[in-house]
CSV table of C-alpha atoms in Angstrom, one decimal:
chain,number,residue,atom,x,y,z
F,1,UNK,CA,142.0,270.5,233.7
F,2,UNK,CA,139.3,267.8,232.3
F,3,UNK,CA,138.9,268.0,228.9
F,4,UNK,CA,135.3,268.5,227.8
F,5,UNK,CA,134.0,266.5,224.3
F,6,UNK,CA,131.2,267.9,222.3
F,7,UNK,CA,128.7,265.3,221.4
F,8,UNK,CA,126.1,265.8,218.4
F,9,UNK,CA,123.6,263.6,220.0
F,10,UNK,CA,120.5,262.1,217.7
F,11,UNK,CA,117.1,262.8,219.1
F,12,UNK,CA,114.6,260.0,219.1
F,13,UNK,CA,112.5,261.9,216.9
F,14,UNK,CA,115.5,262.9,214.3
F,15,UNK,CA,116.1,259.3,213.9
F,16,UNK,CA,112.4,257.9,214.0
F,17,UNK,CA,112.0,260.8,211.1
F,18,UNK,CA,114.8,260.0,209.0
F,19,UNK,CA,113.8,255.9,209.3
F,20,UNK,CA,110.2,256.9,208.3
F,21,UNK,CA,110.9,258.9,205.1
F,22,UNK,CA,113.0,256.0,204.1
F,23,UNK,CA,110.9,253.1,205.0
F,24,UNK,CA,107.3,255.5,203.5
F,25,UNK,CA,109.2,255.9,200.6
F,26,UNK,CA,109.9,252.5,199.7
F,27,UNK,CA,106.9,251.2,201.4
F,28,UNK,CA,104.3,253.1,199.3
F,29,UNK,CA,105.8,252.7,196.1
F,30,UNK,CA,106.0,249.0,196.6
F,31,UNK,CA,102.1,249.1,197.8
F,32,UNK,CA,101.0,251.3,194.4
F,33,UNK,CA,102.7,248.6,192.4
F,34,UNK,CA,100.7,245.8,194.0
F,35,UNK,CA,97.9,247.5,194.4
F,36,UNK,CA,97.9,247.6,190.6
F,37,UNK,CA,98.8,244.2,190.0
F,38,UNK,CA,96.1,243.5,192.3
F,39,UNK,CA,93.0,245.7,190.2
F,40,UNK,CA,94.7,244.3,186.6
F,41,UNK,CA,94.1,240.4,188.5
F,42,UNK,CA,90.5,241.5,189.9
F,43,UNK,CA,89.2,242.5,186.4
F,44,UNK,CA,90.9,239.9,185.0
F,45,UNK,CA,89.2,237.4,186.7
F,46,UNK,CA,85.6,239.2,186.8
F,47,UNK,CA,85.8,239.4,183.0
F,48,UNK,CA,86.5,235.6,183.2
F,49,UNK,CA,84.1,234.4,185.7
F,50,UNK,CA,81.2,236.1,184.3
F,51,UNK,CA,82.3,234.6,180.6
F,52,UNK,CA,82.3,231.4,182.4
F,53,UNK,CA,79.4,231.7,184.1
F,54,UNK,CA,76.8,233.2,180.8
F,55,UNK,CA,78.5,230.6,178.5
F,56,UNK,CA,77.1,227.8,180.9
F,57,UNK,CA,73.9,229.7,181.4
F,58,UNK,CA,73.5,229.8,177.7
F,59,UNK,CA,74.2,226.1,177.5
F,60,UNK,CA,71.4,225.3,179.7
């Protein structure tokens, strides 16, 4: 008599989910963050620029 083994085997598509809920996760709140940091350093800098820019036009 052979003895027979019962495997759970993974589906492609089990383990592509579970690796993609993971990675989303921690992919898109990594992405908010610098997205933020991002918009914070783009007004920053417009704010800057166009102080720069009327204080030498006011100069002239």
């Amino acid at each position: 008599m052979i003895p027979t083994i019962q495997v759970d085997e993974a589906r492609l598509t089990e383990v592509a989910a579970r690796g993609e809920e993971r990675e989303r996760g921690d992919g898109v709140s990594l992405a908010q963050a610098c997205i933020l940091e991002e918009i914070v350093g783009a007004v920053f800098g417009s704010i800057t620029l166009w102080y720069l820019v009327t204080s030498l036009a006011g100069l002239a």
